[in-house]
Coordinates of C-alpha atoms and ligand atoms in Angstrom, one line a residue:
M30 CA 96.4 131.1 105.2
V31 CA 92.8 131.9 104.7
T32 CA 90.9 135.2 105.1
R33 CA 89.1 135.1 108.4
A34 CA 86.1 137.0 109.8
P35 CA 86.8 140.1 112.0
I36 CA 86.2 139.6 115.7
V37 CA 84.2 142.6 117.1
T38 CA 83.5 143.8 120.6
I39 CA 80.9 146.5 121.4
M40 CA 81.8 148.9 124.2
G41 CA 80.5 152.2 125.5
H42 CA 78.7 153.9 128.4
V43 CA 75.9 152.1 130.1
D44 CA 72.5 152.5 128.5
H45 CA 73.9 154.0 125.3
G46 CA 72.6 151.0 123.3
K47 CA 75.2 148.2 123.2
T48 CA 72.8 145.4 123.9
A49 CA 70.2 147.0 121.6
I50 CA 72.7 147.2 118.7
L51 CA 73.8 143.6 119.2
D52 CA 70.2 142.7 119.4
Q53 CA 69.3 144.4 116.1
I54 CA 72.3 142.8 114.5
R55 CA 71.2 139.3 115.6
Q56 CA 67.6 140.2 114.9
T57 CA 66.3 138.3 117.8
N58 CA 65.1 139.6 121.1
V59 CA 67.7 138.9 123.7
V60 CA 65.9 140.9 126.4
A61 CA 62.7 138.9 125.9
G62 CA 64.6 135.7 126.1
E63 CA 66.3 136.7 129.3
S64 CA 63.1 137.8 131.0
G65 CA 61.6 134.4 130.3
G66 CA 64.6 132.8 132.1
I67 CA 65.7 131.0 129.0
T68 CA 68.8 132.2 127.3
Q69 CA 70.7 131.0 124.2
H70 CA 73.4 133.4 125.1
I71 CA 76.8 131.8 124.6
G72 CA 79.0 134.9 124.7
A73 CA 79.7 135.2 121.0
Y74 CA 78.0 134.6 117.7
Q75 CA 78.7 134.9 114.0
I76 CA 76.6 136.6 111.4
S77 CA 76.8 136.7 107.6
Y78 CA 76.2 140.0 105.8
N79 CA 76.3 140.2 102.0
G80 CA 78.4 137.1 102.1
H81 CA 80.9 138.5 104.7
K82 CA 81.1 136.8 108.0
I83 CA 81.5 138.9 111.2
T84 CA 82.1 137.4 114.7
F85 CA 80.6 139.4 117.6
L86 CA 81.7 139.0 121.2
D87 CA 78.4 139.2 122.9
T88 CA 79.7 140.3 126.2
P89 CA 79.2 144.1 126.1
G90 CA 81.1 146.2 128.5
H91 CA 84.7 146.9 128.8
E92 CA 85.0 144.9 132.0
A93 CA 84.8 141.7 130.0
F94 CA 87.2 143.1 127.5
A95 CA 89.6 144.2 130.2
A96 CA 89.4 140.9 132.0
M97 CA 90.3 139.0 128.9
R98 CA 93.1 141.4 128.1
A99 CA 94.4 141.1 131.7
R100 CA 94.6 137.3 131.1
G101 CA 96.6 137.9 128.0
A102 CA 93.9 137.3 125.5
N103 CA 93.8 140.0 123.0
I104 CA 91.3 138.5 120.7
T105 CA 89.4 141.5 119.4
D106 CA 90.2 143.0 116.0
T107 CA 87.6 145.8 116.1
A108 CA 86.0 147.7 118.9
V109 CA 82.7 149.4 118.2
I110 CA 82.4 152.4 120.6
V111 CA 78.7 153.2 121.1
V112 CA 77.9 156.8 122.0
A113 CA 74.3 157.9 122.5
A114 CA 73.8 161.1 120.6
N115 CA 71.5 162.6 123.3
E116 CA 74.0 162.1 126.1
S117 CA 77.3 162.3 124.1
V118 CA 80.6 161.2 125.6
K119 CA 80.4 159.9 129.2
K120 CA 82.8 158.4 131.7
Q121 CA 82.6 154.8 130.4
T122 CA 82.8 156.1 126.8
L123 CA 86.2 157.4 127.7
E124 CA 87.2 154.2 129.5
A125 CA 86.1 152.2 126.4
I126 CA 88.2 154.5 124.1
D127 CA 91.2 154.1 126.5
H128 CA 90.8 150.3 126.4
A129 CA 90.6 150.2 122.6
K130 CA 93.6 152.4 122.2
A131 CA 95.6 150.5 124.8
A132 CA 94.8 147.2 123.1
G133 CA 95.7 148.7 119.7
V134 CA 92.5 147.5 118.1
Q135 CA 90.7 149.1 115.2
M136 CA 88.1 151.6 116.5
I137 CA 84.7 152.3 114.9
V138 CA 82.3 154.8 116.5
A139 CA 78.6 154.2 116.3
I140 CA 76.7 157.4 117.2
N141 CA 73.5 155.8 118.4
K142 CA 69.9 156.9 119.4
M143 CA 69.8 159.2 116.4
D144 CA 66.0 158.8 116.3
L145 CA 65.6 160.8 119.6
P146 CA 64.5 164.4 119.2
D147 CA 67.3 165.5 121.6
A148 CA 70.0 163.7 119.6
N149 CA 72.9 166.1 119.0
L150 CA 75.3 164.9 116.4
D151 CA 77.5 168.0 116.3
R152 CA 78.0 168.1 120.1
T153 CA 78.9 164.3 120.1
I154 CA 81.4 164.7 117.3
N155 CA 82.9 167.7 119.1
D156 CA 83.1 165.9 122.4
L157 CA 84.8 163.0 120.8
M158 CA 87.3 165.3 119.2
T159 CA 88.0 167.0 122.6
H160 CA 89.0 163.5 123.8
G161 CA 91.3 162.7 120.9
V162 CA 88.9 160.7 118.7
Y163 CA 88.9 162.3 115.2
L164 CA 86.2 161.0 113.0
E165 CA 86.5 160.6 109.2
N166 CA 85.5 163.8 107.5
Y167 CA 86.1 165.7 110.7
G168 CA 89.9 165.9 110.6
G169 CA 90.6 162.2 111.3
D170 CA 90.3 158.7 110.0
T171 CA 88.3 156.9 112.6
L172 CA 85.4 155.2 110.8
W173 CA 82.0 155.9 112.2
C174 CA 78.3 155.8 111.5
E175 CA 75.0 157.1 112.8
T176 CA 72.7 154.4 114.1
S177 CA 69.3 153.9 115.8
A178 CA 69.0 150.5 117.5
K179 CA 65.3 151.4 117.9
T180 CA 64.4 151.9 114.3
G181 CA 67.2 149.8 112.8
E182 CA 68.4 152.8 110.8
G183 CA 72.2 152.7 110.2
I184 CA 72.7 149.2 111.4
N185 CA 73.5 147.9 107.9
E186 CA 75.8 150.8 107.4
L187 CA 77.6 149.8 110.7
L188 CA 78.0 146.3 109.4
E189 CA 79.4 147.6 106.1
T190 CA 81.8 149.8 108.0
I191 CA 83.0 146.8 110.0
I192 CA 83.5 144.8 106.8
L193 CA 85.4 147.7 105.2
S194 CA 87.7 148.1 108.1
S195 CA 88.4 144.4 108.3
E196 CA 89.3 144.3 104.6
M197 CA 91.7 147.1 105.3
M198 CA 93.3 145.0 108.1
E199 CA 93.6 141.9 105.8
L200 CA 92.9 139.4 108.5
T201 CA 94.2 135.9 107.9
A202 CA 94.8 132.8 109.8
P203 CA 96.4 129.4 109.1
V204 CA 93.8 126.8 108.5
D205 CA 95.7 123.6 107.8
V206 CA 97.0 123.2 111.4
F207 CA 95.6 121.9 114.7
G208 CA 92.8 124.0 116.0
R209 CA 93.7 126.6 118.6
G210 CA 91.0 128.7 120.3
I211 CA 90.1 130.8 123.3
V212 CA 87.5 130.2 125.9
I213 CA 84.9 133.0 125.9
E214 CA 82.5 131.5 128.5
S215 CA 82.2 128.2 130.3
Q216 CA 79.7 126.6 132.6
K217 CA 78.5 123.3 133.9
D218 CA 75.0 122.4 133.0
S219 CA 73.4 119.9 135.3
R220 CA 71.9 118.2 132.2
K221 CA 74.4 118.7 129.4
G222 CA 77.6 118.7 131.4
V223 CA 80.6 121.1 130.7
M224 CA 79.7 123.6 128.0
V225 CA 82.6 125.8 126.7
T226 CA 82.1 128.6 124.2
V227 CA 85.2 128.7 122.1
L228 CA 86.4 131.2 119.6
L229 CA 88.8 129.5 117.2
Q230 CA 91.7 131.6 116.3
E231 CA 93.5 129.3 113.9
G232 CA 93.3 125.8 112.4
T233 CA 90.3 123.6 112.4
L234 CA 88.5 121.6 115.1
E235 CA 86.2 118.6 114.4
K236 CA 83.9 116.3 116.3
G237 CA 86.0 113.6 117.9
D238 CA 89.2 115.6 118.2
N239 CA 91.3 115.3 121.3
I240 CA 91.6 118.6 123.1
V241 CA 93.4 120.3 126.0
C242 CA 92.0 123.4 127.6
G243 CA 93.7 125.0 130.6
A244 CA 94.2 122.1 133.0
N245 CA 91.3 120.1 131.5
S246 CA 91.3 117.6 128.7
G247 CA 88.8 115.6 126.7
R248 CA 87.4 114.9 123.3
V249 CA 85.0 117.0 121.3
R250 CA 81.8 115.1 121.8
R251 CA 79.5 117.7 120.3
M252 CA 79.8 121.2 118.8
E253 CA 76.9 123.5 118.4
N254 CA 76.2 127.0 117.3
E255 CA 74.3 129.7 119.2
R256 CA 71.0 128.2 117.9
E257 CA 71.9 124.9 119.5
M258 CA 72.3 123.2 116.1
E259 CA 75.1 120.7 115.8
I260 CA 78.0 121.5 113.6
A261 CA 80.7 119.1 112.5
K262 CA 83.7 121.4 112.0
M263 CA 84.9 124.9 112.8
G264 CA 87.6 127.1 111.4
P265 CA 89.3 130.4 112.1
S266 CA 87.0 133.1 113.7
D267 CA 84.2 130.6 114.2
V268 CA 82.4 130.2 117.5
A269 CA 80.9 127.1 118.9
V270 CA 79.8 125.5 122.2
I271 CA 82.0 122.5 122.8
Y272 CA 81.0 119.5 124.9
G273 CA 83.3 116.9 126.2
L274 CA 85.9 118.6 128.4
S275 CA 86.6 117.0 131.8
G276 CA 86.2 120.2 133.8
V277 CA 85.2 123.9 133.5
P278 CA 88.0 126.1 132.1
K279 CA 88.3 129.8 132.8
A280 CA 87.4 132.6 130.3
G281 CA 90.6 133.4 128.4
D282 CA 92.0 129.9 128.7
I283 CA 93.5 128.5 125.5
L284 CA 92.0 125.4 123.9
N285 CA 94.3 123.2 121.7
K286 CA 93.7 120.2 119.6
V287 CA 96.3 117.6 120.3
E288 CA 97.5 114.4 118.6
D289 CA 95.8 111.8 120.9
E290 CA 94.1 111.2 124.2
K291 CA 97.4 110.3 125.9
T292 CA 99.0 113.6 125.1
A293 CA 95.8 115.5 126.2
R294 CA 95.9 113.7 129.5
Q295 CA 99.6 114.3 130.0
I296 CA 99.4 118.0 129.3
S297 CA 96.4 118.6 131.5
S298 CA 97.8 116.7 134.5
E299 CA 101.1 118.6 134.2
R300 CA 99.1 121.8 134.2
Q301 CA 97.2 120.7 137.2
N302 CA 100.4 120.1 139.1
I303 CA 101.8 123.4 138.1
R304 CA 98.6 125.1 139.3
K305 CA 98.8 123.3 142.7
E306 CA 102.5 124.2 143.1
R307 CA 101.8 127.8 142.3
E308 CA 99.0 128.0 144.8
K309 CA 101.2 126.6 147.6
F310 CA 103.9 129.1 146.7
Q311 CA 101.6 132.0 146.5
Q312 CA 100.2 131.4 150.0
K313 CA 103.6 131.2 151.5
T314 CA 104.9 134.4 149.8
N315 CA 102.2 136.4 151.4
L316 CA 103.7 135.9 154.8
D317 CA 107.2 136.1 153.5
N318 CA 106.4 139.4 151.9
L319 CA 105.2 140.6 155.2
F320 CA 108.5 140.1 157.0
Q321 CA 110.3 141.6 154.1
R322 CA 108.1 144.7 154.0
I323 CA 108.4 145.2 157.8
K324 CA 112.2 145.3 157.3
E325 CA 112.5 147.1 154.0
E326 CA 109.6 149.5 153.9
N327 CA 109.6 150.3 157.6
M328 CA 106.1 148.9 157.9
N329 CA 105.0 149.5 161.4
E330 CA 101.6 147.8 161.4
V331 CA 100.4 144.3 160.6
K332 CA 96.7 144.4 159.8
L333 CA 94.7 141.3 160.5
I334 CA 91.2 140.0 159.9
V335 CA 90.4 137.2 162.4
K336 CA 87.7 134.7 161.8
A337 CA 87.1 131.7 164.1
D338 CA 84.5 129.1 164.9
T339 CA 83.4 130.4 168.4
D340 CA 83.3 133.7 170.3
G341 CA 85.8 132.2 172.8
S342 CA 88.4 131.5 170.1
V343 CA 88.0 134.9 168.5
G344 CA 88.7 136.5 171.8
A345 CA 91.6 134.3 172.7
L346 CA 93.2 134.8 169.2
C347 CA 92.7 138.6 169.2
D348 CA 94.2 138.9 172.7
S349 CA 97.2 136.8 171.9
F350 CA 97.8 138.6 168.6
Q351 CA 97.6 142.0 170.1
K352 CA 100.1 141.0 172.8
L353 CA 102.6 140.3 170.0
S354 CA 102.8 144.0 169.3
T355 CA 106.2 145.5 169.8
D356 CA 107.6 149.1 169.8
E357 CA 108.4 148.7 166.1
V358 CA 105.4 146.8 164.8
V359 CA 101.8 146.9 166.0
V360 CA 99.3 144.2 165.3
N361 CA 96.1 145.9 164.3
I362 CA 93.0 143.7 164.1
I363 CA 90.7 145.5 161.7
R364 CA 87.9 143.0 161.8
S365 CA 87.1 139.9 164.0
G366 CA 84.1 137.7 164.1
V367 CA 82.6 134.2 164.2
G368 CA 82.1 132.3 161.0
G369 CA 83.6 131.3 157.7
I370 CA 85.7 133.6 155.5
N371 CA 83.6 135.3 152.9
E372 CA 83.9 137.8 150.1
A373 CA 83.3 140.8 152.3
D374 CA 86.4 139.8 154.4
V375 CA 88.5 139.4 151.3
N376 CA 87.3 142.8 150.0
L377 CA 88.2 144.5 153.2
A378 CA 91.6 142.7 153.4
S379 CA 92.3 143.7 149.8
A380 CA 91.4 147.3 150.3
S381 CA 93.3 147.6 153.6
D382 CA 96.3 145.4 152.7
A383 CA 95.4 143.0 155.6
L384 CA 96.0 139.3 156.1
I385 CA 93.2 137.0 156.9
I386 CA 93.6 134.5 159.7
G387 CA 91.0 131.7 160.1
F388 CA 90.7 129.3 163.0
H389 CA 88.6 126.2 162.6
V390 CA 86.7 127.8 159.8
R391 CA 86.5 127.5 156.0
T392 CA 86.8 129.9 153.1
N393 CA 83.8 129.8 150.8
N394 CA 84.4 129.3 147.1
A395 CA 83.6 132.8 146.0
A396 CA 86.0 134.2 148.6
K397 CA 88.7 131.8 147.5
K398 CA 88.3 132.9 144.0
L399 CA 88.3 136.6 144.9
A400 CA 91.4 136.1 147.1
E401 CA 93.2 134.5 144.3
E402 CA 92.3 137.4 142.0
E403 CA 93.2 140.1 144.5
N404 CA 96.2 138.3 145.8
V405 CA 95.0 138.3 149.4
G406 CA 96.6 136.0 151.9
I407 CA 94.4 133.7 153.8
Q408 CA 95.9 131.4 156.5
I409 CA 93.8 128.8 158.2
F410 CA 94.9 127.2 161.5
Q411 CA 93.7 124.3 163.6
I412 CA 95.9 125.0 166.6
I413 CA 96.1 128.3 168.4
Y414 CA 99.7 128.4 169.3
E415 CA 100.7 127.7 165.7
A416 CA 98.7 130.7 164.6
I417 CA 100.5 132.8 167.3
D418 CA 103.8 131.4 166.2
V419 CA 103.3 132.4 162.6
I420 CA 102.2 135.9 163.4
Ligands
GDP512 P1 73.6 149.2 127.0 O1 73.6 149.3 128.5 O2 74.6 150.0 126.4 O3 73.6 147.7 126.6 O4 72.2 149.8 126.6 P2 70.9 149.0 126.1 O5 71.1 148.4 124.7 O6 70.4 148.2 127.1 O7 69.9 150.3 125.9 C1 69.5 151.1 126.9 C2 68.1 151.7 126.6 O8 68.2 152.5 125.5 C3 67.1 150.6 126.3 O9 65.9 151.0 126.9 C4 67.0 150.7 124.8 O10 65.7 150.3 124.3 C5 67.3 152.1 124.5 N1 67.9 152.3 123.2 C6 69.0 151.7 122.7 N2 69.3 152.2 121.5 C7 68.4 153.1 121.2 C8 68.1 153.9 120.1 O11 68.9 153.9 119.1 N3 67.1 154.8 120.2 C9 66.3 154.8 121.2 N4 65.2 155.7 121.2 N5 66.4 154.0 122.3 C10 67.5 153.2 122.3

C-alpha cells in the first residue's frame, strides 16, 4: 500500500467562484483559453503543493458529482463547498452540502469573495450553522477557510487545509497490482482518435498495457497529462489522457489493465453482448409494464406520443389508436406529428409517463440516449396493423 493523493471536487452555488478557485489553483487562465476556442480541459488535474500532491476533479457543479455517484462511482475523498461571503448560503449550496453528506465525503468550506466590501463572514457562518454545517471554532469540526479567488488570498491556506484533512483520512491504495481507474471524461477527436481521461484508483498503468474499459478494449498507445506532455506510467490518484481504446466509454466506466490482448477482447465482447441483451429486454419490459400497471394499478389511461413519416400516416395511426379505447382504458394521444423522434418528445414522454410510437421514422442519437437515461419506451413500426396490434 502507498499513500495516495486526495481526490477533491469543488461544489457550490453558481457564480460563487468554483471555476475561479480552480483557476487560481492551477494558475492558468481557463476562461481565456475557452474564449479562444482552445481548451486543455481534461476533466481533472493534479497539482503539487509543498511536496504534497492533490488531484482535482475539474468538473465543478454537483450535477457531475451526482451523475458519477448515480453510476456508482464514488471517487471523491473531499468536497470543497464554495460559499460567496456576499451572498451567503443559496439553494445550490444546500444541494452541494446534501450531496457531500450523502456521499459521506470529507467536507471543507471555502468562504469566498472575501475581498468584496459587502462580504459578510458572520452571516455566512451563521447561515451554514442554520443548515447543519458547524465550522471549526464555531461549535463544530468542519474545516474551513476564507478565500478570494480574485486576489489569491487564502488559496494556499485552502490547499493546506485539503492536505491536512487528507492526512487525517490516511488515504492509501495498493500499487503493486494491475491498474484500475475510472473514466472522468471521454471524447473522439477527429485527429487524435479516442481520448479518455482516467483517474487511476489503484495499481499502475504503463504505455503498452492491455486494457478493458466498459465494452471497449485496446492497448495504451500514449498517455499524457493536462499539459499534453507524454507520461510513461501512472499510479494511484494520478490522472492522464489515454489513447488507444477501440471506442468511446462513458464517464464513470471502469478501466482495467488485463493480462493480454485476448483477455481484453474477450471481456469487451462479452460486455457488448450483455449490453445488447439488456437493451432488448428493457424495450420489451416497457410494454409489459404497461399491461401490468393497467391491471394492478387500475391505470385507466394509456398516453401515447405518435410520430410518423407523413401526415396521412399520423392521422391513420391516431384514429386507429383512439378507436382502441375501452370503458376501462382510454388511449390518450398527448402529441402527434410528422418527423423523427427527438429529445423534446422524450422529455414530454418522460414527464407525462407516455410511450412513444414511431412509424417509418428514426430516433435521433440524443433522443436515444435520453430515453435510455429516463427509461422511456420507444417503439418503431413499419407496418400499421402491427402497431395497432401491439397497442
Ligand atoms: P462558478 O459559477 O462558481 O464557477 O463561479 P465563477 O468562478 O465563474 O465566478 C463567478 C464570478 O465571480 C466571476 O466573474 C469571477 O471573476 C467572480 N469571482 C470569483 N471569485 C471571486 C472572488 O473571490 N472575489 C471577487 N471579487 N470575485 C470573484
